[in-house]
Amino acid sequence: MSISGRDIITLENLSDGEILQIFETADKFEPVARGKEKSDVLEGKIIGALFFEPSTRTRLSFKSAAKRLGGGTIGFAEAGVSSTAKGESLADTVRTVENYCDAIILRHPKMGSAKFAAEMVEVPVINAGDGAGHHPTQTLLDLYTMRKATGDLEHFDLGLVGDLKYGRTVHSLAYAITRFIPKLFLISPPSLKMPSEIVGDLSDRGVEVVETSNLEAILPELDILYVTRIQKERFPDPAEYEEIKGTYRVDPELLQEAKPELSVLHPLPRVDEISPEVDSTPYSMYFDQVFNGVIVRMALLSMLIG
Ligand code: CP
């Protein structure tokens, strides 16, 4: 079983066994990510990180992962400093950059852009977020964190809360996690529900989907609460965002109703949907997710191009 040279556009590009193999490799990279051991599995390899949208975690964790493994990175953090600003197409940009590197990591505001880029080039393309589409490496680190928090990927009740309409992390996660668990709680304001085609796909696969706007009522049932930001930048009408922002806030008072072993995850960045007082409680797992993002991306890069 090898994923060498493959594009990672959605998690559907990986089998369950391949996902678990990435996790086992990630476990081994932990001391390397902490700077306690050295690795040269990417020596001589160059990653092209093309970010047409802002990012802190995805871009920097990929750069950190490549560097820890002895590789290098090139790229840009905003379209304005590339020749996109002069009108160059995405196709020409990626066909150019593939001459400089061994894999392309692409974040772009347009849904479908990573798939399109993968069709244009020979080197592997990793989707680092395509508009409201998918974010498969975030999903890998989310699954990895859930597995660490609960001991496996099969025996927990998971609720996704917040912006389920525009949030690409929850779109990817909903498809991926239901390969392992049979039930999913979707908690959102009515106007930010999970797209009906995704709910339909999950139902067709036999997943029990519970949709509600009432977080307080569902919280006591959950082992994992995955919180997402209401994504201001994706609202066509700013007034609609103003109306809906602040709908959910996870704070110590709300968490009094939770199971003691509940884990709270968030892909970050957060705005005010989790209060900072939660950070120092045993519920908080979102900065563990950040670290896990490095080792999971190390594993992925080593298996794709190492
Ligand atoms: N979770 C995530 O994708 O964060 P960034 O937007 O900072 O990369």
PDB file of C-alpha atoms and ligand atoms in Angstrom:
ATOM      1  CA  MET A   1       0.000   0.000   0.000  1.00  0.00           C
ATOM      2  CA  SER A   2       1.658   3.256  -1.110  1.00  0.00           C
ATOM      3  CA  ILE A   3       0.339   6.770  -1.535  1.00  0.00           C
ATOM      4  CA  SER A   4       3.563   7.952  -3.192  1.00  0.00           C
ATOM      5  CA  GLY A   5       2.947  10.587  -5.852  1.00  0.00           C
ATOM      6  CA  ARG A   6      -0.799  10.841  -5.234  1.00  0.00           C
ATOM      7  CA  ASP A   7      -2.877  14.054  -5.231  1.00  0.00           C
ATOM      8  CA  ILE A   8      -4.750  14.745  -1.985  1.00  0.00           C
ATOM      9  CA  ILE A   9      -7.807  16.771  -2.995  1.00  0.00           C
ATOM     10  CA  THR A  10     -10.337  15.263  -0.577  1.00  0.00           C
ATOM     11  CA  LEU A  11      -9.993  12.493   1.996  1.00  0.00           C
ATOM     12  CA  GLU A  12     -11.837  10.258  -0.464  1.00  0.00           C
ATOM     13  CA  ASN A  13      -8.387   9.974  -2.098  1.00  0.00           C
ATOM     14  CA  LEU A  14      -7.264   7.840   0.877  1.00  0.00           C
ATOM     15  CA  SER A  15      -8.550   4.472   2.098  1.00  0.00           C
ATOM     16  CA  ASP A  16      -9.209   3.796   5.792  1.00  0.00           C
ATOM     17  CA  GLY A  17      -6.019   1.730   5.914  1.00  0.00           C
ATOM     18  CA  GLU A  18      -3.979   4.520   4.335  1.00  0.00           C
ATOM     19  CA  ILE A  19      -5.344   7.033   6.855  1.00  0.00           C
ATOM     20  CA  LEU A  20      -4.327   4.753   9.731  1.00  0.00           C
ATOM     21  CA  GLN A  21      -0.897   4.263   8.133  1.00  0.00           C
ATOM     22  CA  ILE A  22      -0.455   8.079   8.065  1.00  0.00           C
ATOM     23  CA  PHE A  23      -1.355   8.185  11.770  1.00  0.00           C
ATOM     24  CA  GLU A  24       1.177   5.478  12.649  1.00  0.00           C
ATOM     25  CA  THR A  25       3.842   7.396  10.724  1.00  0.00           C
ATOM     26  CA  ALA A  26       2.809  10.630  12.477  1.00  0.00           C
ATOM     27  CA  ASP A  27       3.274   8.937  15.881  1.00  0.00           C
ATOM     28  CA  LYS A  28       6.882   8.158  14.932  1.00  0.00           C
ATOM     29  CA  PHE A  29       7.579  11.761  13.894  1.00  0.00           C
ATOM     30  CA  GLU A  30       6.604  13.283  17.255  1.00  0.00           C
ATOM     31  CA  PRO A  31      10.196  13.484  18.620  1.00  0.00           C
ATOM     32  CA  VAL A  32      11.344  14.988  15.309  1.00  0.00           C
ATOM     33  CA  ALA A  33       8.615  17.642  15.441  1.00  0.00           C
ATOM     34  CA  ARG A  34       9.684  18.477  19.002  1.00  0.00           C
ATOM     35  CA  GLY A  35      13.300  18.910  17.874  1.00  0.00           C
ATOM     36  CA  LYS A  36      14.543  15.931  19.933  1.00  0.00           C
ATOM     37  CA  GLU A  37      15.497  13.762  16.941  1.00  0.00           C
ATOM     38  CA  LYS A  38      16.577  14.523  13.389  1.00  0.00           C
ATOM     39  CA  SER A  39      15.239  13.192  10.099  1.00  0.00           C
ATOM     40  CA  ASP A  40      16.359  13.627   6.505  1.00  0.00           C
ATOM     41  CA  VAL A  41      13.515  11.864   4.709  1.00  0.00           C
ATOM     42  CA  LEU A  42      12.820  14.983   2.606  1.00  0.00           C
ATOM     43  CA  GLU A  43      16.445  15.903   1.987  1.00  0.00           C
ATOM     44  CA  GLY A  44      16.743  17.471  -1.465  1.00  0.00           C
ATOM     45  CA  LYS A  45      12.962  17.868  -1.800  1.00  0.00           C
ATOM     46  CA  ILE A  46      11.218  21.208  -2.272  1.00  0.00           C
ATOM     47  CA  ILE A  47       7.580  21.963  -1.456  1.00  0.00           C
ATOM     48  CA  GLY A  48       5.753  24.740  -3.315  1.00  0.00           C
ATOM     49  CA  ALA A  49       3.290  26.378  -0.900  1.00  0.00           C
ATOM     50  CA  LEU A  50       0.907  28.580  -2.908  1.00  0.00           C
ATOM     51  CA  PHE A  51      -1.490  30.401  -0.620  1.00  0.00           C
ATOM     52  CA  PHE A  52      -4.004  32.647  -2.367  1.00  0.00           C
ATOM     53  CA  GLU A  53      -5.894  33.078   0.930  1.00  0.00           C
ATOM     54  CA  PRO A  54      -4.659  33.921   4.458  1.00  0.00           C
ATOM     55  CA  SER A  55      -3.367  31.109   6.674  1.00  0.00           C
ATOM     56  CA  THR A  56      -1.360  30.716   9.847  1.00  0.00           C
ATOM     57  CA  ARG A  57      -1.539  27.034  10.782  1.00  0.00           C
ATOM     58  CA  THR A  58      -1.733  25.253   7.444  1.00  0.00           C
ATOM     59  CA  ARG A  59       1.022  27.202   5.729  1.00  0.00           C
ATOM     60  CA  LEU A  60       3.422  27.371   8.667  1.00  0.00           C
ATOM     61  CA  SER A  61       2.886  23.780   9.777  1.00  0.00           C
ATOM     62  CA  PHE A  62       3.629  22.546   6.253  1.00  0.00           C
ATOM     63  CA  LYS A  63       6.769  24.701   6.210  1.00  0.00           C
ATOM     64  CA  SER A  64       7.763  23.424   9.651  1.00  0.00           C
ATOM     65  CA  ALA A  65       7.053  19.814   8.625  1.00  0.00           C
ATOM     66  CA  ALA A  66       9.186  20.081   5.483  1.00  0.00           C
ATOM     67  CA  LYS A  67      12.038  21.771   7.335  1.00  0.00           C
ATOM     68  CA  ARG A  68      12.021  19.255  10.211  1.00  0.00           C
ATOM     69  CA  LEU A  69      12.351  16.488   7.623  1.00  0.00           C
ATOM     70  CA  GLY A  70      15.313  18.118   5.887  1.00  0.00           C
ATOM     71  CA  GLY A  71      13.384  19.570   2.932  1.00  0.00           C
ATOM     72  CA  GLY A  72      12.815  23.132   1.775  1.00  0.00           C
ATOM     73  CA  THR A  73       9.851  25.284   0.787  1.00  0.00           C
ATOM     74  CA  ILE A  74       9.147  27.996  -1.745  1.00  0.00           C
ATOM     75  CA  GLY A  75       5.921  29.871  -2.339  1.00  0.00           C
ATOM     76  CA  PHE A  76       3.861  32.860  -1.414  1.00  0.00           C
ATOM     77  CA  ALA A  77       1.423  33.758   1.346  1.00  0.00           C
ATOM     78  CA  GLU A  78      -0.848  36.003  -0.716  1.00  0.00           C
ATOM     79  CA  ALA A  79      -1.784  36.253  -4.368  1.00  0.00           C
ATOM     80  CA  GLY A  80      -0.803  39.942  -4.506  1.00  0.00           C
ATOM     81  CA  VAL A  81       2.923  39.187  -4.452  1.00  0.00           C
ATOM     82  CA  SER A  82       2.696  36.640  -7.290  1.00  0.00           C
ATOM     83  CA  SER A  83       2.125  37.273 -11.002  1.00  0.00           C
ATOM     84  CA  THR A  84      -1.556  36.562 -10.353  1.00  0.00           C
ATOM     85  CA  ALA A  85      -1.625  40.315  -9.645  1.00  0.00           C
ATOM     86  CA  LYS A  86      -0.643  40.842 -13.304  1.00  0.00           C
ATOM     87  CA  GLY A  87      -3.467  38.616 -14.508  1.00  0.00           C
ATOM     88  CA  GLU A  88      -1.711  35.242 -14.693  1.00  0.00           C
ATOM     89  CA  SER A  89      -4.100  32.285 -14.586  1.00  0.00           C
ATOM     90  CA  LEU A  90      -4.017  29.589 -11.905  1.00  0.00           C
ATOM     91  CA  ALA A  91      -3.196  27.052 -14.621  1.00  0.00           C
ATOM     92  CA  ASP A  92      -0.103  28.963 -15.728  1.00  0.00           C
ATOM     93  CA  THR A  93       0.971  29.587 -12.125  1.00  0.00           C
ATOM     94  CA  VAL A  94       0.917  25.912 -11.129  1.00  0.00           C
ATOM     95  CA  ARG A  95       2.449  24.784 -14.458  1.00  0.00           C
ATOM     96  CA  THR A  96       5.292  27.188 -13.728  1.00  0.00           C
ATOM     97  CA  VAL A  97       5.773  26.271 -10.080  1.00  0.00           C
ATOM     98  CA  GLU A  98       5.862  22.527 -10.765  1.00  0.00           C
ATOM     99  CA  ASN A  99       9.219  23.156 -12.440  1.00  0.00           C
ATOM    100  CA  TYR A 100      10.603  24.396  -9.124  1.00  0.00           C
ATOM    101  CA  CYS A 101       9.366  21.769  -6.675  1.00  0.00           C
ATOM    102  CA  ASP A 102       8.354  18.174  -5.896  1.00  0.00           C
ATOM    103  CA  ALA A 103       4.821  18.845  -4.585  1.00  0.00           C
ATOM    104  CA  ILE A 104       2.386  21.763  -4.595  1.00  0.00           C
ATOM    105  CA  ILE A 105       0.300  22.765  -1.595  1.00  0.00           C
ATOM    106  CA  LEU A 106      -2.527  25.010  -2.734  1.00  0.00           C
ATOM    107  CA  ARG A 107      -4.955  27.197  -0.824  1.00  0.00           C
ATOM    108  CA  HIS A 108      -7.362  29.102  -3.047  1.00  0.00           C
ATOM    109  CA  PRO A 109     -10.729  30.818  -2.529  1.00  0.00           C
ATOM    110  CA  LYS A 110     -12.410  28.976  -5.409  1.00  0.00           C
ATOM    111  CA  MET A 111     -14.036  25.622  -4.784  1.00  0.00           C
ATOM    112  CA  GLY A 112     -12.595  22.997  -7.136  1.00  0.00           C
ATOM    113  CA  SER A 113      -9.317  24.878  -7.654  1.00  0.00           C
ATOM    114  CA  ALA A 114      -7.117  22.131  -6.171  1.00  0.00           C
ATOM    115  CA  LYS A 115      -8.679  19.470  -8.383  1.00  0.00           C
ATOM    116  CA  PHE A 116      -8.210  21.753 -11.380  1.00  0.00           C
ATOM    117  CA  ALA A 117      -4.559  22.395 -10.450  1.00  0.00           C
ATOM    118  CA  ALA A 118      -3.944  18.662 -10.058  1.00  0.00           C
ATOM    119  CA  GLU A 119      -5.166  18.143 -13.610  1.00  0.00           C
ATOM    120  CA  MET A 120      -2.656  20.731 -14.858  1.00  0.00           C
ATOM    121  CA  VAL A 121       0.548  19.363 -13.301  1.00  0.00           C
ATOM    122  CA  GLU A 122       2.485  16.132 -12.843  1.00  0.00           C
ATOM    123  CA  VAL A 123       3.689  16.721  -9.265  1.00  0.00           C
ATOM    124  CA  PRO A 124       1.341  15.800  -6.387  1.00  0.00           C
ATOM    125  CA  VAL A 125      -1.097  18.547  -5.352  1.00  0.00           C
ATOM    126  CA  ILE A 126      -2.292  18.802  -1.764  1.00  0.00           C
ATOM    127  CA  ASN A 127      -5.484  20.767  -1.250  1.00  0.00           C
ATOM    128  CA  ALA A 128      -4.882  23.192   1.636  1.00  0.00           C
ATOM    129  CA  GLY A 129      -8.445  24.556   1.396  1.00  0.00           C
ATOM    130  CA  ASP A 130     -10.486  25.402  -1.707  1.00  0.00           C
ATOM    131  CA  GLY A 131     -13.124  27.982  -0.820  1.00  0.00           C
ATOM    132  CA  ALA A 132     -16.069  26.295   0.898  1.00  0.00           C
ATOM    133  CA  GLY A 133     -14.937  22.957  -0.561  1.00  0.00           C
ATOM    134  CA  HIS A 134     -12.509  20.714   1.320  1.00  0.00           C
ATOM    135  CA  HIS A 135      -9.477  20.860   3.601  1.00  0.00           C
ATOM    136  CA  PRO A 136      -8.262  17.256   3.751  1.00  0.00           C
ATOM    137  CA  THR A 137      -5.077  17.748   5.782  1.00  0.00           C
ATOM    138  CA  GLN A 138      -7.090  19.577   8.457  1.00  0.00           C
ATOM    139  CA  THR A 139      -9.401  16.582   8.503  1.00  0.00           C
ATOM    140  CA  LEU A 140      -6.466  14.204   8.888  1.00  0.00           C
ATOM    141  CA  LEU A 141      -5.196  16.106  11.920  1.00  0.00           C
ATOM    142  CA  ASP A 142      -8.748  16.314  13.321  1.00  0.00           C
ATOM    143  CA  LEU A 143      -9.167  12.542  13.023  1.00  0.00           C
ATOM    144  CA  TYR A 144      -5.715  11.999  14.495  1.00  0.00           C
ATOM    145  CA  THR A 145      -6.597  14.227  17.478  1.00  0.00           C
ATOM    146  CA  MET A 146      -9.926  12.431  18.032  1.00  0.00           C
ATOM    147  CA  ARG A 147      -8.130   9.077  17.945  1.00  0.00           C
ATOM    148  CA  LYS A 148      -5.634  10.304  20.529  1.00  0.00           C
ATOM    149  CA  ALA A 149      -8.337  11.818  22.744  1.00  0.00           C
ATOM    150  CA  THR A 150     -10.623   8.777  22.804  1.00  0.00           C
ATOM    151  CA  GLY A 151      -8.264   5.873  22.086  1.00  0.00           C
ATOM    152  CA  ASP A 152      -9.822   4.881  18.762  1.00  0.00           C
ATOM    153  CA  LEU A 153     -11.808   6.289  15.872  1.00  0.00           C
ATOM    154  CA  GLU A 154     -15.022   4.375  16.398  1.00  0.00           C
ATOM    155  CA  HIS A 155     -16.539   4.687  19.824  1.00  0.00           C
ATOM    156  CA  PHE A 156     -17.618   8.267  20.504  1.00  0.00           C
ATOM    157  CA  ASP A 157     -20.461  10.691  19.874  1.00  0.00           C
ATOM    158  CA  LEU A 158     -19.383  13.734  17.887  1.00  0.00           C
ATOM    159  CA  GLY A 159     -21.140  17.064  17.405  1.00  0.00           C
ATOM    160  CA  LEU A 160     -20.128  19.658  14.829  1.00  0.00           C
ATOM    161  CA  VAL A 161     -21.250  23.159  15.773  1.00  0.00           C
ATOM    162  CA  GLY A 162     -21.190  26.554  14.073  1.00  0.00           C
ATOM    163  CA  ASP A 163     -20.934  27.394  10.406  1.00  0.00           C
ATOM    164  CA  LEU A 164     -21.735  24.088   8.753  1.00  0.00           C
ATOM    165  CA  LYS A 165     -22.730  25.765   5.473  1.00  0.00           C
ATOM    166  CA  TYR A 166     -19.503  27.485   4.480  1.00  0.00           C
ATOM    167  CA  GLY A 167     -17.028  25.627   6.732  1.00  0.00           C
ATOM    168  CA  ARG A 168     -14.840  23.446   4.527  1.00  0.00           C
ATOM    169  CA  THR A 169     -13.277  21.738   7.548  1.00  0.00           C
ATOM    170  CA  VAL A 170     -16.649  20.357   8.629  1.00  0.00           C
ATOM    171  CA  HIS A 171     -17.524  19.296   5.093  1.00  0.00           C
ATOM    172  CA  SER A 172     -14.359  17.211   4.851  1.00  0.00           C
ATOM    173  CA  LEU A 173     -14.733  15.970   8.428  1.00  0.00           C
ATOM    174  CA  ALA A 174     -18.377  14.908   8.042  1.00  0.00           C
ATOM    175  CA  TYR A 175     -17.515  12.629   5.121  1.00  0.00           C
ATOM    176  CA  ALA A 176     -14.348  11.273   6.718  1.00  0.00           C
ATOM    177  CA  ILE A 177     -15.450  10.584  10.289  1.00  0.00           C
ATOM    178  CA  THR A 178     -18.605   8.766   9.216  1.00  0.00           C
ATOM    179  CA  ARG A 179     -16.366   6.144   7.627  1.00  0.00           C
ATOM    180  CA  PHE A 180     -15.655   5.227  11.259  1.00  0.00           C
ATOM    181  CA  ILE A 181     -18.694   6.257  13.366  1.00  0.00           C
ATOM    182  CA  PRO A 182     -22.372   5.628  12.500  1.00  0.00           C
ATOM    183  CA  LYS A 183     -23.966   8.815  13.895  1.00  0.00           C
ATOM    184  CA  LEU A 184     -23.308  12.555  13.657  1.00  0.00           C
ATOM    185  CA  PHE A 185     -24.837  15.543  15.459  1.00  0.00           C
ATOM    186  CA  LEU A 186     -24.963  18.732  13.345  1.00  0.00           C
ATOM    187  CA  ILE A 187     -25.611  21.885  15.370  1.00  0.00           C
ATOM    188  CA  SER A 188     -26.033  25.206  13.552  1.00  0.00           C
ATOM    189  CA  PRO A 189     -28.326  28.180  13.075  1.00  0.00           C
ATOM    190  CA  PRO A 190     -31.003  27.278  10.482  1.00  0.00           C
ATOM    191  CA  SER A 191     -29.337  29.512   7.858  1.00  0.00           C
ATOM    192  CA  LEU A 192     -25.938  27.817   8.292  1.00  0.00           C
ATOM    193  CA  LYS A 193     -26.994  24.184   8.081  1.00  0.00           C
ATOM    194  CA  MET A 194     -24.792  21.563   6.457  1.00  0.00           C
ATOM    195  CA  PRO A 195     -25.497  21.570   2.686  1.00  0.00           C
ATOM    196  CA  SER A 196     -28.348  19.188   1.927  1.00  0.00           C
ATOM    197  CA  GLU A 197     -26.289  17.254  -0.642  1.00  0.00           C
ATOM    198  CA  ILE A 198     -23.744  16.367   2.058  1.00  0.00           C
ATOM    199  CA  VAL A 199     -26.468  15.328   4.524  1.00  0.00           C
ATOM    200  CA  GLY A 200     -28.033  13.312   1.692  1.00  0.00           C
ATOM    201  CA  ASP A 201     -24.736  11.594   0.909  1.00  0.00           C
ATOM    202  CA  LEU A 202     -24.276  10.679   4.582  1.00  0.00           C
ATOM    203  CA  SER A 203     -27.840   9.362   4.877  1.00  0.00           C
ATOM    204  CA  ASP A 204     -27.389   7.317   1.682  1.00  0.00           C
ATOM    205  CA  ARG A 205     -24.364   5.727   3.342  1.00  0.00           C
ATOM    206  CA  GLY A 206     -26.499   4.721   6.329  1.00  0.00           C
ATOM    207  CA  VAL A 207     -25.231   7.401   8.730  1.00  0.00           C
ATOM    208  CA  GLU A 208     -27.728   8.652  11.324  1.00  0.00           C
ATOM    209  CA  VAL A 209     -27.650  12.466  11.084  1.00  0.00           C
ATOM    210  CA  VAL A 210     -29.231  14.542  13.864  1.00  0.00           C
ATOM    211  CA  GLU A 211     -29.669  18.225  12.908  1.00  0.00           C
ATOM    212  CA  THR A 212     -30.498  20.838  15.549  1.00  0.00           C
ATOM    213  CA  SER A 213     -29.803  24.437  16.508  1.00  0.00           C
ATOM    214  CA  ASN A 214     -29.879  23.685  20.254  1.00  0.00           C
ATOM    215  CA  LEU A 215     -26.325  23.137  21.505  1.00  0.00           C
ATOM    216  CA  GLU A 216     -27.283  23.066  25.200  1.00  0.00           C
ATOM    217  CA  ALA A 217     -29.683  20.180  24.666  1.00  0.00           C
ATOM    218  CA  ILE A 218     -27.210  18.022  22.729  1.00  0.00           C
ATOM    219  CA  LEU A 219     -24.026  18.806  24.675  1.00  0.00           C
ATOM    220  CA  PRO A 220     -24.505  16.235  27.518  1.00  0.00           C
ATOM    221  CA  GLU A 221     -24.589  13.414  24.933  1.00  0.00           C
ATOM    222  CA  LEU A 222     -21.270  14.285  23.296  1.00  0.00           C
ATOM    223  CA  ASP A 223     -17.756  12.911  23.750  1.00  0.00           C
ATOM    224  CA  ILE A 224     -16.293  15.375  21.242  1.00  0.00           C
ATOM    225  CA  LEU A 225     -17.535  18.864  20.379  1.00  0.00           C
ATOM    226  CA  TYR A 226     -15.997  20.254  17.204  1.00  0.00           C
ATOM    227  CA  VAL A 227     -16.511  24.028  17.192  1.00  0.00           C
ATOM    228  CA  THR A 228     -16.159  26.187  14.080  1.00  0.00           C
ATOM    229  CA  ARG A 229     -15.977  29.896  13.405  1.00  0.00           C
ATOM    230  CA  ILE A 230     -18.816  31.675  11.637  1.00  0.00           C
ATOM    231  CA  GLN A 231     -16.890  32.633   8.505  1.00  0.00           C
ATOM    232  CA  LYS A 232     -17.436  36.323   7.882  1.00  0.00           C
ATOM    233  CA  GLU A 233     -15.435  36.265   4.651  1.00  0.00           C
ATOM    234  CA  ARG A 234     -17.789  33.773   2.957  1.00  0.00           C
ATOM    235  CA  PHE A 235     -21.071  35.650   3.557  1.00  0.00           C
ATOM    236  CA  PRO A 236     -22.377  37.290   0.348  1.00  0.00           C
ATOM    237  CA  ASP A 237     -24.358  39.734   2.557  1.00  0.00           C
ATOM    238  CA  PRO A 238     -22.432  41.303   5.512  1.00  0.00           C
ATOM    239  CA  ALA A 239     -25.749  42.108   7.258  1.00  0.00           C
ATOM    240  CA  GLU A 240     -26.524  38.399   7.396  1.00  0.00           C
ATOM    241  CA  TYR A 241     -23.181  37.790   9.178  1.00  0.00           C
ATOM    242  CA  GLU A 242     -23.889  40.557  11.707  1.00  0.00           C
ATOM    243  CA  GLU A 243     -27.238  38.948  12.526  1.00  0.00           C
ATOM    244  CA  ILE A 244     -25.810  35.532  13.146  1.00  0.00           C
ATOM    245  CA  LYS A 245     -22.361  36.059  14.681  1.00  0.00           C
ATOM    246  CA  GLY A 246     -22.111  35.099  18.328  1.00  0.00           C
ATOM    247  CA  THR A 247     -24.908  32.516  18.100  1.00  0.00           C
ATOM    248  CA  TYR A 248     -22.803  29.963  19.975  1.00  0.00           C
ATOM    249  CA  ARG A 249     -20.213  30.550  22.674  1.00  0.00           C
ATOM    250  CA  VAL A 250     -18.564  27.669  24.476  1.00  0.00           C
ATOM    251  CA  ASP A 251     -17.630  28.819  27.972  1.00  0.00           C
ATOM    252  CA  PRO A 252     -17.168  27.235  31.437  1.00  0.00           C
ATOM    253  CA  GLU A 253     -20.826  27.794  32.289  1.00  0.00           C
ATOM    254  CA  LEU A 254     -22.044  25.896  29.235  1.00  0.00           C
ATOM    255  CA  LEU A 255     -19.502  23.133  29.848  1.00  0.00           C
ATOM    256  CA  GLN A 256     -21.003  22.405  33.290  1.00  0.00           C
ATOM    257  CA  GLU A 257     -23.555  20.337  31.387  1.00  0.00           C
ATOM    258  CA  ALA A 258     -20.896  18.344  29.501  1.00  0.00           C
ATOM    259  CA  LYS A 259     -19.461  14.896  30.215  1.00  0.00           C
ATOM    260  CA  PRO A 260     -16.228  15.261  32.252  1.00  0.00           C
ATOM    261  CA  GLU A 261     -14.287  13.497  29.474  1.00  0.00           C
ATOM    262  CA  LEU A 262     -15.600  15.777  26.687  1.00  0.00           C
ATOM    263  CA  SER A 263     -12.927  17.011  24.272  1.00  0.00           C
ATOM    264  CA  VAL A 264     -13.451  20.405  22.611  1.00  0.00           C
ATOM    265  CA  LEU A 265     -11.782  20.726  19.220  1.00  0.00           C
ATOM    266  CA  HIS A 266     -11.576  23.701  16.875  1.00  0.00           C
ATOM    267  CA  PRO A 267      -9.618  24.001  13.611  1.00  0.00           C
ATOM    268  CA  LEU A 268      -8.786  27.609  14.543  1.00  0.00           C
ATOM    269  CA  PRO A 269      -8.649  30.529  14.042  1.00  0.00           C
ATOM    270  CA  ARG A 270     -11.363  31.298  16.592  1.00  0.00           C
ATOM    271  CA  VAL A 271     -13.048  34.623  17.092  1.00  0.00           C
ATOM    272  CA  ASP A 272     -15.328  34.438  20.125  1.00  0.00           C
ATOM    273  CA  GLU A 273     -17.007  31.027  19.795  1.00  0.00           C
ATOM    274  CA  ILE A 274     -14.803  29.527  22.539  1.00  0.00           C
ATOM    275  CA  SER A 275     -14.031  31.742  25.511  1.00  0.00           C
ATOM    276  CA  PRO A 276     -10.332  31.914  26.516  1.00  0.00           C
ATOM    277  CA  GLU A 277     -11.218  30.533  29.994  1.00  0.00           C
ATOM    278  CA  VAL A 278     -11.813  27.148  28.352  1.00  0.00           C
ATOM    279  CA  ASP A 279      -8.166  26.991  27.201  1.00  0.00           C
ATOM    280  CA  SER A 280      -6.853  25.929  30.602  1.00  0.00           C
ATOM    281  CA  THR A 281      -9.556  23.311  31.250  1.00  0.00           C
ATOM    282  CA  PRO A 282      -9.154  19.578  30.499  1.00  0.00           C
ATOM    283  CA  TYR A 283     -11.794  19.984  27.765  1.00  0.00           C
ATOM    284  CA  SER A 284      -9.479  22.010  25.522  1.00  0.00           C
ATOM    285  CA  MET A 285      -7.824  20.044  22.713  1.00  0.00           C
ATOM    286  CA  TYR A 286      -7.457  22.755  20.057  1.00  0.00           C
ATOM    287  CA  PHE A 287      -3.788  23.543  20.683  1.00  0.00           C
ATOM    288  CA  ASP A 288      -3.046  19.789  20.685  1.00  0.00           C
ATOM    289  CA  GLN A 289      -4.655  19.844  17.237  1.00  0.00           C
ATOM    290  CA  VAL A 290      -2.179  22.539  16.186  1.00  0.00           C
ATOM    291  CA  PHE A 291       0.805  20.367  17.146  1.00  0.00           C
ATOM    292  CA  ASN A 292      -0.788  17.301  15.593  1.00  0.00           C
ATOM    293  CA  GLY A 293      -1.026  19.286  12.362  1.00  0.00           C
ATOM    294  CA  VAL A 294       2.761  19.280  12.108  1.00  0.00           C
ATOM    295  CA  ILE A 295       3.285  15.552  12.634  1.00  0.00           C
ATOM    296  CA  VAL A 296       0.378  14.541  10.416  1.00  0.00           C
ATOM    297  CA  ARG A 297       1.713  16.777   7.623  1.00  0.00           C
ATOM    298  CA  MET A 298       5.202  15.383   8.174  1.00  0.00           C
ATOM    299  CA  ALA A 299       3.765  11.905   7.733  1.00  0.00           C
ATOM    300  CA  LEU A 300       1.841  12.886   4.623  1.00  0.00           C
ATOM    301  CA  LEU A 301       4.775  14.617   2.940  1.00  0.00           C
ATOM    302  CA  SER A 302       7.145  11.750   3.743  1.00  0.00           C
ATOM    303  CA  MET A 303       4.708   9.228   2.265  1.00  0.00           C
ATOM    304  CA  LEU A 304       3.919  11.303  -0.852  1.00  0.00           C
ATOM    305  CA  ILE A 305       7.401  12.417  -1.843  1.00  0.00           C
ATOM    306  CA  GLY A 306       9.880  11.105   0.743  1.00  0.00           C
TER     307      GLY A 306
HETATM  308  N1   CP B   1      -7.175  25.524  10.469  1.00  0.00           N
HETATM  309  C1   CP B   1      -6.644  26.278   9.477  1.00  0.00           C
HETATM  310  O1   CP B   1      -6.777  25.934   8.288  1.00  0.00           O
HETATM  311  O2   CP B   1      -5.999  27.395   9.902  1.00  0.00           O
HETATM  312  P1   CP B   1      -5.315  28.478   8.961  1.00  0.00           P
HETATM  313  O3   CP B   1      -6.412  29.130   8.162  1.00  0.00           O
HETATM  314  O4   CP B   1      -4.621  29.423   9.878  1.00  0.00           O
HETATM  315  O5   CP B   1      -4.379  27.753   8.030  1.00  0.00           O
END
